[in-house]
PDB file of C-alpha atoms in Angstrom:
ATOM      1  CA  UNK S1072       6.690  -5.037 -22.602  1.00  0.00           C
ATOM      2  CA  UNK S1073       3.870  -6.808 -20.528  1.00  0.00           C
ATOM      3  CA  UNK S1074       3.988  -6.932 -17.074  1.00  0.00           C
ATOM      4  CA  UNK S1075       4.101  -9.782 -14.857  1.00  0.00           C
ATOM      5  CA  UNK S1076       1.369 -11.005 -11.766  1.00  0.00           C
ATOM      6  CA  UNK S1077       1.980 -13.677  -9.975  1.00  0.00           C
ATOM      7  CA  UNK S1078      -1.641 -15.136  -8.375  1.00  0.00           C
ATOM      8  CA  UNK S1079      -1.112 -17.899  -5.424  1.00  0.00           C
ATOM      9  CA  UNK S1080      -3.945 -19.848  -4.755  1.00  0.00           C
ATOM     10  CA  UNK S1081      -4.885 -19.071  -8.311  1.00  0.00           C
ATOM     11  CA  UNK S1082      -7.289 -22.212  -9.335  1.00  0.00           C
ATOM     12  CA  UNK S1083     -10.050 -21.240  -6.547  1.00  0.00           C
ATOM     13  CA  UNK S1084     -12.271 -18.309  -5.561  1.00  0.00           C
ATOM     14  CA  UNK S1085     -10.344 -14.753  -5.553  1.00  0.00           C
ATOM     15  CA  UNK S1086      -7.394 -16.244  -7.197  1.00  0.00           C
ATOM     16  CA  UNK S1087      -9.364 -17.629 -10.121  1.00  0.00           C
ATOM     17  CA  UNK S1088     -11.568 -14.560 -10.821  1.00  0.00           C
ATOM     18  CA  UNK S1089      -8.378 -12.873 -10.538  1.00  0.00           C
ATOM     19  CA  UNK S1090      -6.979 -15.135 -12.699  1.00  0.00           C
ATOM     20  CA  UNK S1091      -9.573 -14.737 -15.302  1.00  0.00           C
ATOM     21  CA  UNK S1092      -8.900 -10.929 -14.862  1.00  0.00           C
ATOM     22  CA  UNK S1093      -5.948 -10.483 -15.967  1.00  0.00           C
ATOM     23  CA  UNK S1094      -5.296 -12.963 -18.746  1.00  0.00           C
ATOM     24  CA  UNK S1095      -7.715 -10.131 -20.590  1.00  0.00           C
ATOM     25  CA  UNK S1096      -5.818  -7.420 -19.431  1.00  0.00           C
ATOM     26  CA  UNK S1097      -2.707  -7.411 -21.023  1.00  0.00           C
ATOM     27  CA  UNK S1098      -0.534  -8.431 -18.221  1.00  0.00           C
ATOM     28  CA  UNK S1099       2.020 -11.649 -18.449  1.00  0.00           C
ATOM     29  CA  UNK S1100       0.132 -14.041 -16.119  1.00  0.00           C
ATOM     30  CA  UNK S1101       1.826 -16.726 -13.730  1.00  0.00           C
ATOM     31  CA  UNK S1102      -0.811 -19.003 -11.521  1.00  0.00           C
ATOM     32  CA  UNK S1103       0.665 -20.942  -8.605  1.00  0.00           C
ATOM     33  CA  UNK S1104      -1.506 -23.645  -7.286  1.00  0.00           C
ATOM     34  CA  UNK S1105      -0.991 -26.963  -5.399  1.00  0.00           C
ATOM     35  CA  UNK S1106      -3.144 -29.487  -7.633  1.00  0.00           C
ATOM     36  CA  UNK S1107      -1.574 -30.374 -10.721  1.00  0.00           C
ATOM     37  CA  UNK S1108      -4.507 -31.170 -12.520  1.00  0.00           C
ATOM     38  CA  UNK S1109      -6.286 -28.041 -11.389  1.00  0.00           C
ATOM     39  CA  UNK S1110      -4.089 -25.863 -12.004  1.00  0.00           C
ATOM     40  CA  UNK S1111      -3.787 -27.979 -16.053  1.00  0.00           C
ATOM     41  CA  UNK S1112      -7.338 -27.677 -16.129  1.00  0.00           C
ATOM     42  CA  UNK S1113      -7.076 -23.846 -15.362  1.00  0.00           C
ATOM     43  CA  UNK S1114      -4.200 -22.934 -17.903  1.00  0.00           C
ATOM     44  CA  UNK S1115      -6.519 -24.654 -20.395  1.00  0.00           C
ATOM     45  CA  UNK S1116      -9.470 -22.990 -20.380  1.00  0.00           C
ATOM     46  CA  UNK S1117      -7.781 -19.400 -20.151  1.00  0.00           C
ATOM     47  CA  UNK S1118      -5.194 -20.522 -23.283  1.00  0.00           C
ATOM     48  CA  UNK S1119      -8.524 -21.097 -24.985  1.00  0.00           C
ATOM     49  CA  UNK S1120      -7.878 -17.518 -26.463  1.00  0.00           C
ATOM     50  CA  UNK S1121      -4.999 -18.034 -27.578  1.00  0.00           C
ATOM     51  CA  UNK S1122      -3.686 -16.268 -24.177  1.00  0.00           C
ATOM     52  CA  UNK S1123      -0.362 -17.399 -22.587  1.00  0.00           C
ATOM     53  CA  UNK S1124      -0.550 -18.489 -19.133  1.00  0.00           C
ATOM     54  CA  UNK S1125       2.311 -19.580 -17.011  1.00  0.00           C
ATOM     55  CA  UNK S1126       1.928 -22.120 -13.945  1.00  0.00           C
ATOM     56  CA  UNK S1127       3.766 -23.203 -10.742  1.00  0.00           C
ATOM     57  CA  UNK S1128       2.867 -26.074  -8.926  1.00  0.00           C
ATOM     58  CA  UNK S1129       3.607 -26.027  -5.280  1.00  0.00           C
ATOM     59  CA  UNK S1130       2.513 -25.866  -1.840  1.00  0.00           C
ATOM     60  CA  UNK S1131       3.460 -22.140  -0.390  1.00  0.00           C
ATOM     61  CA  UNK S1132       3.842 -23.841   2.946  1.00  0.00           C
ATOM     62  CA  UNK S1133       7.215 -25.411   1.863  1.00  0.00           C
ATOM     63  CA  UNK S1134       9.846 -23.298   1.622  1.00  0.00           C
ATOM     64  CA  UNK S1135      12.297 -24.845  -0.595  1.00  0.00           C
ATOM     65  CA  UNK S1136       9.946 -25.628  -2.490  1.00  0.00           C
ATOM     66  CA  UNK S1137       8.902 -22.376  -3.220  1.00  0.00           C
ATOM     67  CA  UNK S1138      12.754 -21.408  -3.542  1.00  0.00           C
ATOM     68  CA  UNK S1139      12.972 -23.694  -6.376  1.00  0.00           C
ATOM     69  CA  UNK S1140       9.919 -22.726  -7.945  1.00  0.00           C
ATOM     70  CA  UNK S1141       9.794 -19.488  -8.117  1.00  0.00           C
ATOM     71  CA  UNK S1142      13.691 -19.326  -9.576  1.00  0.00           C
ATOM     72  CA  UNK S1143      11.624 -19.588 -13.337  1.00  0.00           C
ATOM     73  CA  UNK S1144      10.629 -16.017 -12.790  1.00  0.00           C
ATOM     74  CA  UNK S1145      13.327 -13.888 -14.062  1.00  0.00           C
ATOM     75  CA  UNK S1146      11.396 -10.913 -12.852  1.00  0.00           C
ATOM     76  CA  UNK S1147       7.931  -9.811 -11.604  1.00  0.00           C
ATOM     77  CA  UNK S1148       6.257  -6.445 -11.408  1.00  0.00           C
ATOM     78  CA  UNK S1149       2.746  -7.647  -8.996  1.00  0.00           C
ATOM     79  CA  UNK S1150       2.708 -10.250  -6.262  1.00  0.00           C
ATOM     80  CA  UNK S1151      -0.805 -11.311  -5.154  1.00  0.00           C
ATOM     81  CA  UNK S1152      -0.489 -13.252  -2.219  1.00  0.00           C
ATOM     82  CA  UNK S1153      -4.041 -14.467  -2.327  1.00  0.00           C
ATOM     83  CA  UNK S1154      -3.792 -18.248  -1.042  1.00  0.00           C
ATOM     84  CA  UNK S1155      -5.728 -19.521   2.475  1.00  0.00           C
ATOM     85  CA  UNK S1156      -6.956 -21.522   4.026  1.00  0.00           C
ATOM     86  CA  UNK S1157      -9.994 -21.858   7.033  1.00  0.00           C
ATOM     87  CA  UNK S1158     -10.493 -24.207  10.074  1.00  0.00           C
ATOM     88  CA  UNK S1159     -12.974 -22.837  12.442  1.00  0.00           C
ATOM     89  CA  UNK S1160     -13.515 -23.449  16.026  1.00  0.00           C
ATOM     90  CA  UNK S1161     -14.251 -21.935  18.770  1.00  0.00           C
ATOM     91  CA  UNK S1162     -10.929 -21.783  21.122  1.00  0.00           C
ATOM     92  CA  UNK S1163     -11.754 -24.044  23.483  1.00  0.00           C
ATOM     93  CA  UNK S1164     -11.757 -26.798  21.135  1.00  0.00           C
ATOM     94  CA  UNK S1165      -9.125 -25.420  18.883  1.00  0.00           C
ATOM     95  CA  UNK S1166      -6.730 -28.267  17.393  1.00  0.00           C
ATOM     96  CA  UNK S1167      -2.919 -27.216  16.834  1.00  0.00           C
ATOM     97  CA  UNK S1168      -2.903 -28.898  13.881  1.00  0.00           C
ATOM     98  CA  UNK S1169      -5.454 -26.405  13.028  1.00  0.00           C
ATOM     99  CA  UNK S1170      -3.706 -23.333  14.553  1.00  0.00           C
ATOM    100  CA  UNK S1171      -0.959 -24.386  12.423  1.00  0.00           C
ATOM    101  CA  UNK S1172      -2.287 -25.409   9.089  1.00  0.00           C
ATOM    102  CA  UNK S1173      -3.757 -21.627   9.042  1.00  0.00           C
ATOM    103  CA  UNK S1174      -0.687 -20.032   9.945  1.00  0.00           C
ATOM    104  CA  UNK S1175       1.281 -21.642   7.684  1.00  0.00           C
ATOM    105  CA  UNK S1176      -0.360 -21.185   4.741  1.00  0.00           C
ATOM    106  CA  UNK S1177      -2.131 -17.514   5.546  1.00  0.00           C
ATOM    107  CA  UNK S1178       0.776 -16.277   6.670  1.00  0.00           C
ATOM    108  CA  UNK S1179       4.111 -18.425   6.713  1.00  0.00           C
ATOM    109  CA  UNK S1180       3.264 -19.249   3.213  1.00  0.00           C
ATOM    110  CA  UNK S1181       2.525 -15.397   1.971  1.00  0.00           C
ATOM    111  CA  UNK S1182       5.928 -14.873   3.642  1.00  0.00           C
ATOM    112  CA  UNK S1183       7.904 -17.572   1.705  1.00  0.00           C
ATOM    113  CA  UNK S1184       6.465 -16.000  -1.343  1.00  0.00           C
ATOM    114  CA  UNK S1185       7.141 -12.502  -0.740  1.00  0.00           C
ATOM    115  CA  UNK S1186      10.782 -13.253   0.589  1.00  0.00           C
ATOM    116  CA  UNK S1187      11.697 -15.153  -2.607  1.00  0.00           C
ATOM    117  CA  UNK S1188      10.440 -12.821  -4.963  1.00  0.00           C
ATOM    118  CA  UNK S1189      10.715  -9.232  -3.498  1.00  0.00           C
ATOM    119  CA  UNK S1190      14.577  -8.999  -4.649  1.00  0.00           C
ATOM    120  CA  UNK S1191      12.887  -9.625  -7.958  1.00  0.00           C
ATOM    121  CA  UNK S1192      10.241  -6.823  -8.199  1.00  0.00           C
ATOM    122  CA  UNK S1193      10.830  -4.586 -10.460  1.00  0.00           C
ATOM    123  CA  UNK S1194      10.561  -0.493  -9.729  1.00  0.00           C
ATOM    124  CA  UNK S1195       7.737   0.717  -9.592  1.00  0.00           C
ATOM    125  CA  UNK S1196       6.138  -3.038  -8.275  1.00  0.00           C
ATOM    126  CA  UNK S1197       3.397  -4.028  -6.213  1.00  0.00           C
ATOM    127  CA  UNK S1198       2.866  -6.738  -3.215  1.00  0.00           C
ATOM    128  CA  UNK S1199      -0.602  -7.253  -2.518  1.00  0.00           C
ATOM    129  CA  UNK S1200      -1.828  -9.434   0.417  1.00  0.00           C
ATOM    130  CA  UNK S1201      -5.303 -10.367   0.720  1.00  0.00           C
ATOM    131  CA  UNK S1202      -6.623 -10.608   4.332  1.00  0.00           C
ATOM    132  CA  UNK S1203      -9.907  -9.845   6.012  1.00  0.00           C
ATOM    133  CA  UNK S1204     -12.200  -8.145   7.897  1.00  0.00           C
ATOM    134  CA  UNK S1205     -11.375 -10.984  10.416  1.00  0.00           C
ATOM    135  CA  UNK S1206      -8.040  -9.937  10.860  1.00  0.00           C
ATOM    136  CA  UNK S1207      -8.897  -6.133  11.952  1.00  0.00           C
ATOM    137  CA  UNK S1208     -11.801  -7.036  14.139  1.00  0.00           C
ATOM    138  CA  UNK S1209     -11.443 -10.237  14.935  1.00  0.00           C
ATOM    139  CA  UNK S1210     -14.114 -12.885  14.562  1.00  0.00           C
ATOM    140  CA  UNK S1211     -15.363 -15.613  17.042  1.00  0.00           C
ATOM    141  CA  UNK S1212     -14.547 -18.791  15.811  1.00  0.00           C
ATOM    142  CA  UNK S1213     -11.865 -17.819  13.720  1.00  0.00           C
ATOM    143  CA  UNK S1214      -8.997 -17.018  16.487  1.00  0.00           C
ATOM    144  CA  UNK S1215      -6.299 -18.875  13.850  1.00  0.00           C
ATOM    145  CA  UNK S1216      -7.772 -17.452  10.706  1.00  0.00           C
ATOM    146  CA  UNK S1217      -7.951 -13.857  12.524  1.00  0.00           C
ATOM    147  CA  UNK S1218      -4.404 -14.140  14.090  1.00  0.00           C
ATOM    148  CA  UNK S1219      -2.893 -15.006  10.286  1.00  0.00           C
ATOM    149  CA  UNK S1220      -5.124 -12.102   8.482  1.00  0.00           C
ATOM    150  CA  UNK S1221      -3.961  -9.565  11.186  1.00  0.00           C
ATOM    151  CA  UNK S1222      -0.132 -10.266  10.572  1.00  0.00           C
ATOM    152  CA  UNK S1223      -0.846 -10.127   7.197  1.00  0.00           C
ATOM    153  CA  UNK S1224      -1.697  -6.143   7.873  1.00  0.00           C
ATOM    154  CA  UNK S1225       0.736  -5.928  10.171  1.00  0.00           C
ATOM    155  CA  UNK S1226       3.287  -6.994   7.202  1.00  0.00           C
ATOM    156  CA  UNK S1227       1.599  -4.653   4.829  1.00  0.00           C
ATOM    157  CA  UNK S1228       2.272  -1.738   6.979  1.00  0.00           C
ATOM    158  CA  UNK S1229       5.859  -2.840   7.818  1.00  0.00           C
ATOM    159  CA  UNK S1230       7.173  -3.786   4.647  1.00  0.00           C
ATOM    160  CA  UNK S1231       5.419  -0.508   2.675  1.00  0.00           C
ATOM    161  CA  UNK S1232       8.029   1.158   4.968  1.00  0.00           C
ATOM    162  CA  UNK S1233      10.771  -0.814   4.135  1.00  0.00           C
ATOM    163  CA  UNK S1234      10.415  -1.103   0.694  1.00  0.00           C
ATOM    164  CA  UNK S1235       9.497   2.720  -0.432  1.00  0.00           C
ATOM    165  CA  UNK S1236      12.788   3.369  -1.148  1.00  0.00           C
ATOM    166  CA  UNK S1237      13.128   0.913  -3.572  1.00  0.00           C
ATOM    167  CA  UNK S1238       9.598   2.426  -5.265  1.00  0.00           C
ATOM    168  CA  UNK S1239       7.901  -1.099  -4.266  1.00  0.00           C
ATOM    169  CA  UNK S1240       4.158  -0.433  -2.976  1.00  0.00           C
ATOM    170  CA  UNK S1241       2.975  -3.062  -0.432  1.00  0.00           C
ATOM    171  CA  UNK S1242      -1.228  -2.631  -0.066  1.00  0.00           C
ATOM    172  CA  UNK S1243      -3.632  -5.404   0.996  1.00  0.00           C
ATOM    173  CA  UNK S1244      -7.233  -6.212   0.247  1.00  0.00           C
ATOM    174  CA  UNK S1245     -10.062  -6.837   2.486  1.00  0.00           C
ATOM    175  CA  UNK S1246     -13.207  -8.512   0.736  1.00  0.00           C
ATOM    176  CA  UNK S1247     -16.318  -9.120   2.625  1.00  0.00           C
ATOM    177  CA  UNK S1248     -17.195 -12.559   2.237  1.00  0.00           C
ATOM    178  CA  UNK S1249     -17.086 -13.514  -1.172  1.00  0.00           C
ATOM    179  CA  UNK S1250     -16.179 -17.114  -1.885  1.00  0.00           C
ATOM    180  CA  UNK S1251     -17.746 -20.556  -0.593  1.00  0.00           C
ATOM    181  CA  UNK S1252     -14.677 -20.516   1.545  1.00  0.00           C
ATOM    182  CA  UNK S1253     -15.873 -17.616   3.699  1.00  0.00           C
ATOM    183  CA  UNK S1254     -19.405 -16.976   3.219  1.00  0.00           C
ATOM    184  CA  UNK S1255     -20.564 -19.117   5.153  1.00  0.00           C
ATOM    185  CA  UNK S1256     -19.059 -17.145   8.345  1.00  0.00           C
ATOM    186  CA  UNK S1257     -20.811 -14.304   6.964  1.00  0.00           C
ATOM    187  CA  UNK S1258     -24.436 -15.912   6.985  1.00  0.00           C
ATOM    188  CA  UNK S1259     -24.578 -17.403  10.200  1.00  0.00           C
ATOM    189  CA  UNK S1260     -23.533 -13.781  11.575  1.00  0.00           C
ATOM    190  CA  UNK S1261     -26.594 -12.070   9.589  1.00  0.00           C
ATOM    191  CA  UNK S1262     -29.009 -15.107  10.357  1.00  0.00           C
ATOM    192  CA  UNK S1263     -28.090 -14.416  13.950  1.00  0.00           C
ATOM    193  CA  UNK S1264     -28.102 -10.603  13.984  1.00  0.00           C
ATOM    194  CA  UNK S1265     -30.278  -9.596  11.679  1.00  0.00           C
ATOM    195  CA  UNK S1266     -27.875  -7.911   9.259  1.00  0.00           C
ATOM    196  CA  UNK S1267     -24.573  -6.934   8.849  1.00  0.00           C
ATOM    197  CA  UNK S1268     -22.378  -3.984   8.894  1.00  0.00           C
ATOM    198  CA  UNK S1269     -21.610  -2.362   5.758  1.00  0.00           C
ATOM    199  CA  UNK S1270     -17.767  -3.598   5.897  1.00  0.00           C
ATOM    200  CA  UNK S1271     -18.940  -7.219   5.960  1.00  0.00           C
ATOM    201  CA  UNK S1272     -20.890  -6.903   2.721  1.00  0.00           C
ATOM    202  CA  UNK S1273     -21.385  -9.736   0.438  1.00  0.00           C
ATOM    203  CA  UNK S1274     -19.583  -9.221  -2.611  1.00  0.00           C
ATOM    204  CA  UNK S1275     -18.604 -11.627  -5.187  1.00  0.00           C
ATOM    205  CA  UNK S1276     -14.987 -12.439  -6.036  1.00  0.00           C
ATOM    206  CA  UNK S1277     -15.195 -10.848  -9.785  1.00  0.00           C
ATOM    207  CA  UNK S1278     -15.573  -7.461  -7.257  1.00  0.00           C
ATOM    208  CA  UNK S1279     -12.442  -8.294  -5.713  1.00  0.00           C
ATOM    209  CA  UNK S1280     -10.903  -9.174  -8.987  1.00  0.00           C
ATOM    210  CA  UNK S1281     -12.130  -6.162 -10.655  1.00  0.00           C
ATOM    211  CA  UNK S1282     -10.679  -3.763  -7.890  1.00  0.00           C
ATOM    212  CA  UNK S1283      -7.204  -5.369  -7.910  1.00  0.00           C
ATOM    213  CA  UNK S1284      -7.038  -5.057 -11.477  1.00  0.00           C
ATOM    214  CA  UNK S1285      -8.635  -1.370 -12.150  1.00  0.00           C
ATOM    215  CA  UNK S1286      -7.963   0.291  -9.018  1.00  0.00           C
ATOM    216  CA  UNK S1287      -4.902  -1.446  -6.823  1.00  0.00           C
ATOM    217  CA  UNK S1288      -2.330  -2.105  -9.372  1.00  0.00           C
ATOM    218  CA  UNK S1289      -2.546   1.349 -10.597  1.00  0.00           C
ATOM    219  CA  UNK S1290      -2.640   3.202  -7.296  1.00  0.00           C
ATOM    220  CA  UNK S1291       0.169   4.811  -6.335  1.00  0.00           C
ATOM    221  CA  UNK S1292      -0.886   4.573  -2.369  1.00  0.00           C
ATOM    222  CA  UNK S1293       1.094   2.218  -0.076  1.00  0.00           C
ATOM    223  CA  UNK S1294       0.947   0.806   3.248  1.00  0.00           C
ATOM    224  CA  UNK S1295      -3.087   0.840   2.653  1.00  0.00           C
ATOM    225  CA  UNK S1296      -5.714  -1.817   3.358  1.00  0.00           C
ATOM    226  CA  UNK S1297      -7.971  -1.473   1.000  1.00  0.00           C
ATOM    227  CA  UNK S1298     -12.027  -2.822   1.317  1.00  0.00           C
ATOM    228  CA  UNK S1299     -14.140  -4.225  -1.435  1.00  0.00           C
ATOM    229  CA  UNK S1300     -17.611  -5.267  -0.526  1.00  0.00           C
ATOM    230  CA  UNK S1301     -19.677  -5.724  -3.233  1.00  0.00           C
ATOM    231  CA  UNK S1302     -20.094  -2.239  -5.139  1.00  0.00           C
ATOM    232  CA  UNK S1303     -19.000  -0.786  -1.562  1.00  0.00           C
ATOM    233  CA  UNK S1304     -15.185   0.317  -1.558  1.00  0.00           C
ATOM    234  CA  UNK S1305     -12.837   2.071   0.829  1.00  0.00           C
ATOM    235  CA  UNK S1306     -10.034   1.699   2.789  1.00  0.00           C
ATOM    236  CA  UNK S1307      -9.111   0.974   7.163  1.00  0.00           C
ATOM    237  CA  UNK S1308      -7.452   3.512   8.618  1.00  0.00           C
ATOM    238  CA  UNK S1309      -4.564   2.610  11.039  1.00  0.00           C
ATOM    239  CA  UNK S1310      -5.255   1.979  14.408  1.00  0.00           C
ATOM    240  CA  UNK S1311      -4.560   5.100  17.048  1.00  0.00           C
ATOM    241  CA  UNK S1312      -3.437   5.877  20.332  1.00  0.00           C
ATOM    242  CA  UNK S1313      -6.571   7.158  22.492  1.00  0.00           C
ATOM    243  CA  UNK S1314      -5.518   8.364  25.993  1.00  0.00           C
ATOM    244  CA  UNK S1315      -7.565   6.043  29.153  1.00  0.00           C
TER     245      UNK S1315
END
């Protein structure tokens, strides 16, 4: 019997290389997006192949929404919560609305998946958030974005504790810059410095896709955040106590 992955933000960047991944590699492939006509467009091309590709139309930020939704899977062996958002700005002129628009979907909306669907995983499943370099060091500009990627770790670490005992791995994924979502960040940090650290590589998002598929589902690590930049790969090492 196939597996199942379930892909948020599946019609755009990560998501869709990810997408594109695994409809070749024998898994049972479900693609939540929030445009309808995307998300069509999407299961068309991939069905092209005669491949069979499920889809689930909502926006992760509503709850019962995403209770009602997600009741048409019966059972799921890989969550990829890989949906987000950006809205930049420096903190002084940081809007709530977007403080809260990032939160919500980075991170209230990864949780609203996960919490539907974890009684669901079967043994021997996988949760997989993507976050960021920007959540473990932080990024100027990018307070909400960084504030929602660092929970996001913070929830990988917690819930791979919680969940062991049920043989459910929870990892997460930090690209480099890979999408035109967030390479732009990237760009203006080389222009201005000259270069960048190896972590903060520019990949593409077929890397990503290609490490999630070959190397994260299989792994039988958890509570790990894993790095992909570009042909570059690794993983963070939790944070420790130094004495003053």
């Amino acid at each position: 019997m196939r597996k199942k992955i379930l892909i948020t933000g599946a019609t755009r960047g990560i998501g869709w290389a990810l997408a594109k991944k695994a409809a070749v590699t024998d898994l049972d492939v479900f693609l939540q997006g929030r445009n309808p006509q995307l998300l069509a467009e999407r299961k068309k091309f991939l069905e092209k192949d005669n491949i069979e590709i499920h889809t689930i139309c909502f926006d992760i930020r509503d709850r019962s929404a995403a209770q009602k939704e997600l009741e048409k899977i019966s059972d799921i062996d890989y969550i990829v919560n890989n949906a987000g958002i950006v809205a930049d700005n420096w903190w002084g002129e940081m809007k709530t609305k977007q403080w809260d628009d990032v939160l919500a979907t980075n991170l209230t909306g990864a949780f609203n998946i996960t919490k539907v669907l974890t009684p669901k995983l079967n043994k021997n499943g996988q949760i997989i958030f993507l976050t960021s370099q920007s959540g473990l060091l932080g990024n100027a500009g990018q307070s909400n974005y960084s504030a929602a990627k660092a929970g996001l770790v913070g929830l990988t670490y917690t819930l791979a504790e919680e969940l062991q005992r049920f043989s459910i791995r929870v990892n997460a994924v930090s690209p480099g810059a890979v999408t035109e979502m967030t390479a732009p960040v990237l760009k203006k940090l080389a222009d201005k410095y000259g270069s960048l650290p190896s972590e903060w590589h520019l990949g593409s998002a077929d890397d990503v896709a290609d490490f999630i598929i070959d190397e994260i589902l299989p792994t039988k690590r958890t509570g790990t955040v894993f790095a992909v930049n570009g042909n570059k790969k690794g993983y963070w090492s939790k944070p420790q106590y130094n004495s003053l």
